[in-house]
Every structure is written in structure tokens, then in C-alpha cells.
PDB file of C-alpha atoms in Angstrom:
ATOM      1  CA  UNK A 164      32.677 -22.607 -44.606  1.00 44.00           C
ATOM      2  CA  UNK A 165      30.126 -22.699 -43.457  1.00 41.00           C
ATOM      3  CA  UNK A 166      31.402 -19.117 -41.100  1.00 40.00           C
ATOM      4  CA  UNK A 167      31.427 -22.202 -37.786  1.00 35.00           C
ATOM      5  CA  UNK A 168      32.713 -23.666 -36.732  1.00 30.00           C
ATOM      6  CA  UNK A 169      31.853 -23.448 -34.346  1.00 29.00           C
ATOM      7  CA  UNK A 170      29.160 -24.186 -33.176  1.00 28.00           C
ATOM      8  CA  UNK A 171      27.273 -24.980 -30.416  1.00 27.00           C
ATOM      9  CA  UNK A 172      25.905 -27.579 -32.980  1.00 27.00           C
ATOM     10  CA  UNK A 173      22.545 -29.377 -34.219  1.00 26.00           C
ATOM     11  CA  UNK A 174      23.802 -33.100 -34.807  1.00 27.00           C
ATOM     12  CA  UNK A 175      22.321 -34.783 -37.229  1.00 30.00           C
ATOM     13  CA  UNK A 176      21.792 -38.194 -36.151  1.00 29.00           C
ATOM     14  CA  UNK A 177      22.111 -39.488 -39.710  1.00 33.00           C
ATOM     15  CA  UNK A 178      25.824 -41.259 -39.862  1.00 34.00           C
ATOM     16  CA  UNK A 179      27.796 -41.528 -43.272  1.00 34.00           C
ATOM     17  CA  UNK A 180      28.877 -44.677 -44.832  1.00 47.00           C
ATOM     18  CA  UNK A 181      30.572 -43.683 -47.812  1.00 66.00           C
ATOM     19  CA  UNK A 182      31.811 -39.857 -49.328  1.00 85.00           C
ATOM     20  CA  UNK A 183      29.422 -37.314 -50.478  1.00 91.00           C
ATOM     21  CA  UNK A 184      29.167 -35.318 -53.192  1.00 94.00           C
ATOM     22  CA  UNK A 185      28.179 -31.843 -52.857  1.00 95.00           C
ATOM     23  CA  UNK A 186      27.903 -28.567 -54.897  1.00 94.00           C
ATOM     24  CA  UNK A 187      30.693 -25.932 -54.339  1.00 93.00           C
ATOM     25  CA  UNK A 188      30.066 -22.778 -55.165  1.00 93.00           C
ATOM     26  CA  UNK A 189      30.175 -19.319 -53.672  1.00 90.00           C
ATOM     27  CA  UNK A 190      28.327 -15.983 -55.076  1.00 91.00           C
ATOM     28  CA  UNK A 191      27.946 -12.533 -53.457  1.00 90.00           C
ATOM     29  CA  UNK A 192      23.832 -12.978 -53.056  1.00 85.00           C
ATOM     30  CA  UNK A 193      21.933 -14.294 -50.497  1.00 85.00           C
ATOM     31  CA  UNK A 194      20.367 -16.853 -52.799  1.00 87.00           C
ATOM     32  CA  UNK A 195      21.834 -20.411 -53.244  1.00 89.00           C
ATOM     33  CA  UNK A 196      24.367 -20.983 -56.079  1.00 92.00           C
ATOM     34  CA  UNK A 197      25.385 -23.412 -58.000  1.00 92.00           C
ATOM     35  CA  UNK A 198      28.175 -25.251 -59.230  1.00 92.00           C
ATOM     36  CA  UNK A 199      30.583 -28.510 -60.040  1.00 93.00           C
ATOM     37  CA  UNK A 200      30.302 -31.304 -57.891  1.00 94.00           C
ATOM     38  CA  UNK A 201      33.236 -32.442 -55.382  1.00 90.00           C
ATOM     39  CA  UNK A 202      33.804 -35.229 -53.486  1.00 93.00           C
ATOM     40  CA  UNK A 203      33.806 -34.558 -49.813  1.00 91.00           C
ATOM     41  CA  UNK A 204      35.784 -36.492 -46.864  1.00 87.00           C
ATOM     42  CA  UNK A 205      34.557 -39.110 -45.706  1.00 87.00           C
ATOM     43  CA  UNK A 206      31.928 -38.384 -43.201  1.00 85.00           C
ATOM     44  CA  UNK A 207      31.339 -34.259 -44.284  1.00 89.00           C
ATOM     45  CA  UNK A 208      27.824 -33.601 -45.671  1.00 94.00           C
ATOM     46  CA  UNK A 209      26.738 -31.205 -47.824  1.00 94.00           C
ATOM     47  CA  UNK A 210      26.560 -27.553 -46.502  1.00 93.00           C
ATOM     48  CA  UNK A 211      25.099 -24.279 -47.123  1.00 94.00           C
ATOM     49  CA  UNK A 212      25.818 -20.934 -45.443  1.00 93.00           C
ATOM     50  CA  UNK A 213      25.101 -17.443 -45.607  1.00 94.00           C
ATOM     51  CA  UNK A 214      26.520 -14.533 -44.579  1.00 93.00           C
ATOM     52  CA  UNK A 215      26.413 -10.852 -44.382  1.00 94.00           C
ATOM     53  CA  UNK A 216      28.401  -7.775 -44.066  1.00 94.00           C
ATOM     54  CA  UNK A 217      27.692  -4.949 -41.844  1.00 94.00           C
ATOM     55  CA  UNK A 218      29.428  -1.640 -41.925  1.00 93.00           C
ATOM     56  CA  UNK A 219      28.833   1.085 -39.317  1.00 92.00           C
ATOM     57  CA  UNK A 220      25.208  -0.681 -38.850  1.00 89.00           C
ATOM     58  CA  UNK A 221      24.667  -1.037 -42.501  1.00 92.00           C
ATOM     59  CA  UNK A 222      24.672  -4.425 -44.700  1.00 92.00           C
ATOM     60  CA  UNK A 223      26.826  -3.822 -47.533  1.00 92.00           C
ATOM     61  CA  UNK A 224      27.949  -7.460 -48.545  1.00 91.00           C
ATOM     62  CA  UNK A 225      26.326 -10.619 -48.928  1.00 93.00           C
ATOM     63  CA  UNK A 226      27.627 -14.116 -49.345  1.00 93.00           C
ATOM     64  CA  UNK A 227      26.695 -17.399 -50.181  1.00 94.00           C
ATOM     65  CA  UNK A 228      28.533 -20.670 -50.062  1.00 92.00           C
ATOM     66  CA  UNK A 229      28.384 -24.126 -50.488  1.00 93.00           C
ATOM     67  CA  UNK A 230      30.628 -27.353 -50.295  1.00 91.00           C
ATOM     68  CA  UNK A 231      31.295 -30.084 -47.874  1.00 90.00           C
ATOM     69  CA  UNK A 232      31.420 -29.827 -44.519  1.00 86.00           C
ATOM     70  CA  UNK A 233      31.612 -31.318 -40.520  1.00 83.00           C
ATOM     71  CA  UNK A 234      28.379 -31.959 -39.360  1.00 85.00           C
ATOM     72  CA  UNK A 235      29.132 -30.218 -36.642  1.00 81.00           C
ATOM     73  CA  UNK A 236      29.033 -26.782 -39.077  1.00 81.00           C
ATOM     74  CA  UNK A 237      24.776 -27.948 -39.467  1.00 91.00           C
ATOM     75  CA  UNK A 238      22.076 -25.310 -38.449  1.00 94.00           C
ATOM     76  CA  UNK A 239      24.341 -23.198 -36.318  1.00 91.00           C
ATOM     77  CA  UNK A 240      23.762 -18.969 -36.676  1.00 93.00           C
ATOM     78  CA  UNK A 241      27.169 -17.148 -35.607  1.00 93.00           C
ATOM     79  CA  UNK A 242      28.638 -13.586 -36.048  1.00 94.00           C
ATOM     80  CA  UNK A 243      31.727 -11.945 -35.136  1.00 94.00           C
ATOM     81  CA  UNK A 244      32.637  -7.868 -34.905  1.00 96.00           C
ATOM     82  CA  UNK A 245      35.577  -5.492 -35.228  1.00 95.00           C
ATOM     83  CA  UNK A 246      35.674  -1.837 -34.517  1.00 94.00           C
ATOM     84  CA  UNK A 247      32.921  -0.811 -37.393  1.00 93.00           C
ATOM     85  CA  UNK A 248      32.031  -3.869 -38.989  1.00 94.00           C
ATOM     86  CA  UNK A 249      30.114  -7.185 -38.124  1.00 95.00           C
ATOM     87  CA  UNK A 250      29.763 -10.670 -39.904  1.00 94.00           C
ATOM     88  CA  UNK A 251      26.471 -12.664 -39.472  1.00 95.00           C
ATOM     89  CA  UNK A 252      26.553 -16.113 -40.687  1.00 94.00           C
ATOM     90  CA  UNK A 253      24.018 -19.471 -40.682  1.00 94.00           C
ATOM     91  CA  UNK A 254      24.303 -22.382 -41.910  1.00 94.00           C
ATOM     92  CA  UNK A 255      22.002 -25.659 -43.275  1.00 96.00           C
ATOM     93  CA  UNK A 256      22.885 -29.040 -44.121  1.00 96.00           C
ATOM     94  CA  UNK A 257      21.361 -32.007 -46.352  1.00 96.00           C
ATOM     95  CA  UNK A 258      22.652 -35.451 -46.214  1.00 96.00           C
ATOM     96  CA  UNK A 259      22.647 -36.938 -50.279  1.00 96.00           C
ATOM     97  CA  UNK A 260      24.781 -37.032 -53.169  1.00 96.00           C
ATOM     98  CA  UNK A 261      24.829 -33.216 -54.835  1.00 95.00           C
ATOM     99  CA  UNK A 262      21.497 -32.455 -52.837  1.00 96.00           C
ATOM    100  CA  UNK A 263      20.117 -28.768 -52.189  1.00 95.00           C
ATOM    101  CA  UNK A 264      20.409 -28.065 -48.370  1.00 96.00           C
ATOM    102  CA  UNK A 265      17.368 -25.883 -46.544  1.00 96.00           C
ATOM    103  CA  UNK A 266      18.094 -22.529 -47.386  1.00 94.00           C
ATOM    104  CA  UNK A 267      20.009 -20.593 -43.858  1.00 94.00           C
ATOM    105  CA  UNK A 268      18.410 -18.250 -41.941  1.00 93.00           C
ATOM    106  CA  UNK A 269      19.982 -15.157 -40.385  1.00 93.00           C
ATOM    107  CA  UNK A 270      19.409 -14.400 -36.741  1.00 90.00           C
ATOM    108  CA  UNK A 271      17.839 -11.272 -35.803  1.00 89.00           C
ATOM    109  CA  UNK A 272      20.297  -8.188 -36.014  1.00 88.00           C
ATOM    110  CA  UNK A 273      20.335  -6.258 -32.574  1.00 89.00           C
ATOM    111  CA  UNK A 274      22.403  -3.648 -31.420  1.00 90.00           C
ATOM    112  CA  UNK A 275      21.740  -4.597 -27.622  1.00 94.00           C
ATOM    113  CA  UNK A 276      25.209  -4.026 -25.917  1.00 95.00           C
ATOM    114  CA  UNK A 277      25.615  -7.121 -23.257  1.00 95.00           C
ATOM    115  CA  UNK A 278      28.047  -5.525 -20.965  1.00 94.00           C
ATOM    116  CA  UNK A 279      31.069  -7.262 -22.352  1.00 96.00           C
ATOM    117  CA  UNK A 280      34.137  -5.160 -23.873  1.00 96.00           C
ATOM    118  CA  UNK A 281      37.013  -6.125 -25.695  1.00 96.00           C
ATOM    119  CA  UNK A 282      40.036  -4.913 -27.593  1.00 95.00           C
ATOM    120  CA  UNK A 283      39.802  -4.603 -31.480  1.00 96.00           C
ATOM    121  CA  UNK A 284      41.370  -4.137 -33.624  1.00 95.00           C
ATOM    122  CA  UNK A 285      42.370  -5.204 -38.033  1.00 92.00           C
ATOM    123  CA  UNK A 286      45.642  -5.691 -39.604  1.00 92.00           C
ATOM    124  CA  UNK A 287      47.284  -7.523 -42.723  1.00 90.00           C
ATOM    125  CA  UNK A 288      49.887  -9.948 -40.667  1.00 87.00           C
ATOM    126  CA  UNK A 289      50.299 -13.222 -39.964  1.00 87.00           C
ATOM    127  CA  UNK A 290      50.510 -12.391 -36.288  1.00 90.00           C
ATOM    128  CA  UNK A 291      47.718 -11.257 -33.858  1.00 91.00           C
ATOM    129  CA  UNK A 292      46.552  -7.450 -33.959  1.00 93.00           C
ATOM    130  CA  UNK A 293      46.656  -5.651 -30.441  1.00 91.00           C
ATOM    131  CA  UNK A 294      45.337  -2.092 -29.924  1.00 88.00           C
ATOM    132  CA  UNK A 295      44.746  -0.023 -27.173  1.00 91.00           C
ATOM    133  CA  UNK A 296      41.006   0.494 -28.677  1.00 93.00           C
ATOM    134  CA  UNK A 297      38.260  -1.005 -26.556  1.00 95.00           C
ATOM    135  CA  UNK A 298      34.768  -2.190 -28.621  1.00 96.00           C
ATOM    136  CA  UNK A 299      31.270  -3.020 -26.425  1.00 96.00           C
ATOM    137  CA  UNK A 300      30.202  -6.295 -27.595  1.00 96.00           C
ATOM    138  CA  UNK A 301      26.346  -6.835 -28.623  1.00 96.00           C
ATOM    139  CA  UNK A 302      24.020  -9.591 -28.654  1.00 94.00           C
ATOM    140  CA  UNK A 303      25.271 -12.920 -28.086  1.00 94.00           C
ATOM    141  CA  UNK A 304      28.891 -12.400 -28.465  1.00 96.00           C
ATOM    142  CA  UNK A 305      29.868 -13.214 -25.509  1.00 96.00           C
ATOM    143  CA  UNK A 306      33.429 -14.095 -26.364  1.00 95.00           C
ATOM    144  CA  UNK A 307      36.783 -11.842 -26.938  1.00 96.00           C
ATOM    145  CA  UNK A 308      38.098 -13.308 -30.047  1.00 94.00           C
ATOM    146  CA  UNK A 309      41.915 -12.934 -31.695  1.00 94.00           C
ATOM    147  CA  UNK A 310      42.071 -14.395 -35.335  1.00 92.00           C
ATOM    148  CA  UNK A 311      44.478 -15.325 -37.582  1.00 91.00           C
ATOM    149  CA  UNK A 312      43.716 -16.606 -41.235  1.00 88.00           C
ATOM    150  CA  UNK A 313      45.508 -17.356 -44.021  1.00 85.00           C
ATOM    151  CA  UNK A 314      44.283 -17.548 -47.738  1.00 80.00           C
ATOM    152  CA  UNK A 315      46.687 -18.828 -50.898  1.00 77.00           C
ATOM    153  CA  UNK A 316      47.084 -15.778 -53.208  1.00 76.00           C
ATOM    154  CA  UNK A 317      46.446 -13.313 -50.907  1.00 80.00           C
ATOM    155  CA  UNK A 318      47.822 -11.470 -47.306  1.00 86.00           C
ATOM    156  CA  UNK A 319      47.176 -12.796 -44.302  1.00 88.00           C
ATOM    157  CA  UNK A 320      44.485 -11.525 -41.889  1.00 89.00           C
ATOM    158  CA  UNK A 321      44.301 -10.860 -38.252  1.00 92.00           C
ATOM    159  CA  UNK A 322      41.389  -9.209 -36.143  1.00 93.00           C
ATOM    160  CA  UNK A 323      40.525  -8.738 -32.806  1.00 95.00           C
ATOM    161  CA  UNK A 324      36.916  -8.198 -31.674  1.00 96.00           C
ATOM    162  CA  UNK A 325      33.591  -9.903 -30.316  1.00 96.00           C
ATOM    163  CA  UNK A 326      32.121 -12.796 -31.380  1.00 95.00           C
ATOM    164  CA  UNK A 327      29.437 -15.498 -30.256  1.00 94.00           C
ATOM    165  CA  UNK A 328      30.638 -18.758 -28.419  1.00 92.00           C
ATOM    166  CA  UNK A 329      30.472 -20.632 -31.667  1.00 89.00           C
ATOM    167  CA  UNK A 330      32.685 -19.124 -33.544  1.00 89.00           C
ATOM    168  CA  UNK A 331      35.050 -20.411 -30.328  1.00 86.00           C
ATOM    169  CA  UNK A 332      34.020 -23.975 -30.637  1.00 79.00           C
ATOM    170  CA  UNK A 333      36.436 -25.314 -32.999  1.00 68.00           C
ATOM    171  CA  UNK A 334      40.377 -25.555 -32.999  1.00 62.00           C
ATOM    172  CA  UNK A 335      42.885 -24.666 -35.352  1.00 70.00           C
ATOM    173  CA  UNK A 336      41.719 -25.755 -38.998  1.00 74.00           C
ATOM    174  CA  UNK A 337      42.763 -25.952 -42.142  1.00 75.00           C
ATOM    175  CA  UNK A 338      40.794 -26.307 -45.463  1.00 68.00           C
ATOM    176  CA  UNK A 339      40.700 -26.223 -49.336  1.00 66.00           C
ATOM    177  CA  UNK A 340      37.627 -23.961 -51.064  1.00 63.00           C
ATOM    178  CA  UNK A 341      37.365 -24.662 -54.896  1.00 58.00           C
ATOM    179  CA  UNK A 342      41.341 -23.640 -55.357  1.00 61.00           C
ATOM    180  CA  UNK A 343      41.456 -21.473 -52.327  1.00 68.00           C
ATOM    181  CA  UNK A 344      43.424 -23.409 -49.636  1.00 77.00           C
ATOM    182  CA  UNK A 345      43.366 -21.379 -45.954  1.00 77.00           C
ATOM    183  CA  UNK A 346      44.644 -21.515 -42.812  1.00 84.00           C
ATOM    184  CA  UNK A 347      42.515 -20.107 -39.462  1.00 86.00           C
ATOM    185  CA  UNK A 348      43.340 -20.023 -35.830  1.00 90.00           C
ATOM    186  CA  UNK A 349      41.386 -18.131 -33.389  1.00 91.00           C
ATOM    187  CA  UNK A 350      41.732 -17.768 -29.018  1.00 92.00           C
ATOM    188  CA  UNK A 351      38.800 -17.089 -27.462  1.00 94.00           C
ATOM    189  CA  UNK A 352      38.514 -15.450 -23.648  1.00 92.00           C
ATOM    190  CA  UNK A 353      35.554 -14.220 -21.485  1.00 89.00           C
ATOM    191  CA  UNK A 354      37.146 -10.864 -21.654  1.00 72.00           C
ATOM    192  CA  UNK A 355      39.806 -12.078 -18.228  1.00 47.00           C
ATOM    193  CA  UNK A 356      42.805 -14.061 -18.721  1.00 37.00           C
ATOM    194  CA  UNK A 357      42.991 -18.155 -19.869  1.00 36.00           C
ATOM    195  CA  UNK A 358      42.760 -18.035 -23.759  1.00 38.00           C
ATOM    196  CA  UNK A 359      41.907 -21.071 -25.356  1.00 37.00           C
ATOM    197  CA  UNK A 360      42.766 -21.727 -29.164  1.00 37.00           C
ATOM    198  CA  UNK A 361      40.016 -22.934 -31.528  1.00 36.00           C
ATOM    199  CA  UNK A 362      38.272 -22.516 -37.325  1.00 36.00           C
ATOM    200  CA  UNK A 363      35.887 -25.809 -43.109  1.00 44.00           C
ATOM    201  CA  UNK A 364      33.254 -23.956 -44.802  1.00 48.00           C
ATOM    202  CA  UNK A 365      33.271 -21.041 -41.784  1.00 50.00           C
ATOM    203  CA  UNK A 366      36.589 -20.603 -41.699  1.00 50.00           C
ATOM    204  CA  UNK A 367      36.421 -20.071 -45.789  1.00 52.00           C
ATOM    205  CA  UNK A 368      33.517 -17.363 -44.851  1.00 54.00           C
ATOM    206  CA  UNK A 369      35.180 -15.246 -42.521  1.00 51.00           C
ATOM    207  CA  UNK A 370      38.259 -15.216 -44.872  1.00 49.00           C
ATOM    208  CA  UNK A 371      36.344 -14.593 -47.838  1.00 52.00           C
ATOM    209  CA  UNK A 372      34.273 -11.841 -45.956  1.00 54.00           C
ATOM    210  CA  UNK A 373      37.259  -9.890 -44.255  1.00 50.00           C
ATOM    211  CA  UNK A 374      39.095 -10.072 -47.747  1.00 50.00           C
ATOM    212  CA  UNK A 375      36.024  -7.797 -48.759  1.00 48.00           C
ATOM    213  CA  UNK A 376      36.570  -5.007 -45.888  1.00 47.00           C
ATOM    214  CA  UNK A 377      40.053  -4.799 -46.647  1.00 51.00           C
TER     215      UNK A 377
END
């Protein structure tokens, strides 16, 4: 989930020599929850992120998840925005059976526009949204994002907005939450031409989060 995947990472140097188990679980709080134990792959550690909502400016949804995840998901802060609303996301990691990871930190909020614009835009396809509305991007998302995601039991999502260069940093993915099983891929541009295509526990956070705003 654990939002990613990104990331312009914090390796831990620790290595794996057997699976994990870690505590999955997801609550709409910003405190850690709990839950059953799974089995992760073989090499994933045990991850914790949190994320939250903004509408118009205003936080209006909090999340918290936890499960197995790429190392590559540890101690990385990331947030993507659409005309109107914004997800923040961080994520922390611990490396032993069913342990509690640090609890994530949320960067600061700022509404500092960095000169970049892009087009956004929301719909409920399986296809990439396009709009002729324009959005200023803020902070550090320095990044034009398209996204496409997928969840079982529910309609597909696609957005078009801002987001920071982590969010960019990993490919196509697919995952399974608990009994959620989704589906994310995402281009990335500087705001000019060349896209590049790049989404386990992130790509479960944006889906889970952009269910909400819908």
C-alpha cells in the first residue's frame, strides 16, 4: 500500500532469508490498526502507511494501512492531486515476524505553487481521463501523472493530476489487500512529451482513497 511506490526510497540494508509475517489491516484513523497475520512474499517486510484526504484545502479522510510490502515502499512521504482534492501518504517499515513498524509521518502540507501545470481531470473508466482543464501543481509534485486502477468489486478509476516523483517510481503493479485484489498503472511526464509508465501497499492506498471521493 503503502500509497508508493514509488519512491525515491530508504533501503534498508537488512536482507530477508525466509517470508514474513505481518499484520494487515486498514482503518479510517490515523492511528495504527490491527489485525490477522499473513504471510508475505518472500523478501516483503512489514509495512505501515498513512494517508490523508484533502478536499478544497481541507482534510476530510484519514487512512491507515498495514500488510506486506517491497522494501522499496520503506520511509518514503508521497502525495498526488486532482482538480480539488489531494492525497498525502508516508510510510514505515519493521523487519520481524507480526512486528509494529514506527508509526509514518506526514510531510508538511503547503500550498506553494512550483510553476508546473498539468491537465486533470476524474472519471469511472478503465481508460485514461483527458480534459481540457489545466491544475497548478504545488510542493514537490513535480510530475504530470495519468492513472489507471482497478479494484475487484468495484469500478475502475482513472485521474489525471500532479503528483511527486515517487509516486512515478514504480511500474505497472498488481496486488492482493485482505480480499481486495487491484490493478494500477500510472505515466508520468515533466509536463512535455515522453511518458513513461510506472504502482503493493500504495497502490491499495490510492485506490482505497479515490474510492472515498467518488
Amino acid at each position: 500500500m503503502i500509497f508508493s511506490l514509488l519512491f525515491v526510497c530508504v533501503f534498508s540494508s537488512l536482507t530477508t532469508s525466509h517470508s514474513l509475517s505481518c499484520i494487515e489491516c486498514k482503518d479510517a484513523t490515523d492511528v495504527p490498526c490491527t489485525g490477522d497475520a499473513d504471510t508475505c512474499d518472500e523478501n516483503e517486510v512489514c509495512v505501515s502507511e498513512f494517508a490523508l484526504t484533502l478536499i478544497d484545502g481541507i482534510p476530510v479522510v484519514k487512512l491507515f494501512m498495514r500488510g506486506c510490502g517491497n522494501q522499496a515502499q520503506c520511509f518514503v512521504s508521497s502525495s498526488l492531486s486532482i482538480p480539488h482534492a489531494r492525497i498525502i501518504s508516508s510510510s514505515s517499515c519493521c523487519y520481524t515476524d507480526s512486528c509494529t513498524p514506527p508509526r509514518p509521518v506526514l510531510p508538511p502540507i503547503t500550498s506553494k505553487k512550483n510553476g508546473l501545470i498539468c491537465k486533470g481531470c476524474q472519471s469511472m473508466e478503465a481508460r485514461p481521463c483527458d480534459s481540457d482543464l489545466y491544475m497548478e501543481c504545488i510542493g514537490n509534485e513535480t510530475k504530470c501523472i495519468s492513472q489507471v486502477a482497478m479494484s475487484s468489486g468495484t469500478p475502475p478509476t482513472a485521474i489525471r493530476g500532479c503528483a511527486t516523483p515517487s509516486v512515478c517510481a514504480v511500474r505497472h503493479e498488481e496486488g492482493t489487500f485482505g480480499h481486495l485484489k487491484f490493478k494500477s498503472d500510472i505515466t508520468c511526464t515533466d509536463g512535455g512529451a515522453g511518458l513513461h509508465y510506472s504502482l503493493h501497499l500504495l497502490g491499495a492506498t490510492f485506490i482505497f482513497m479515490f474510492k472515498v471521493i467518488n
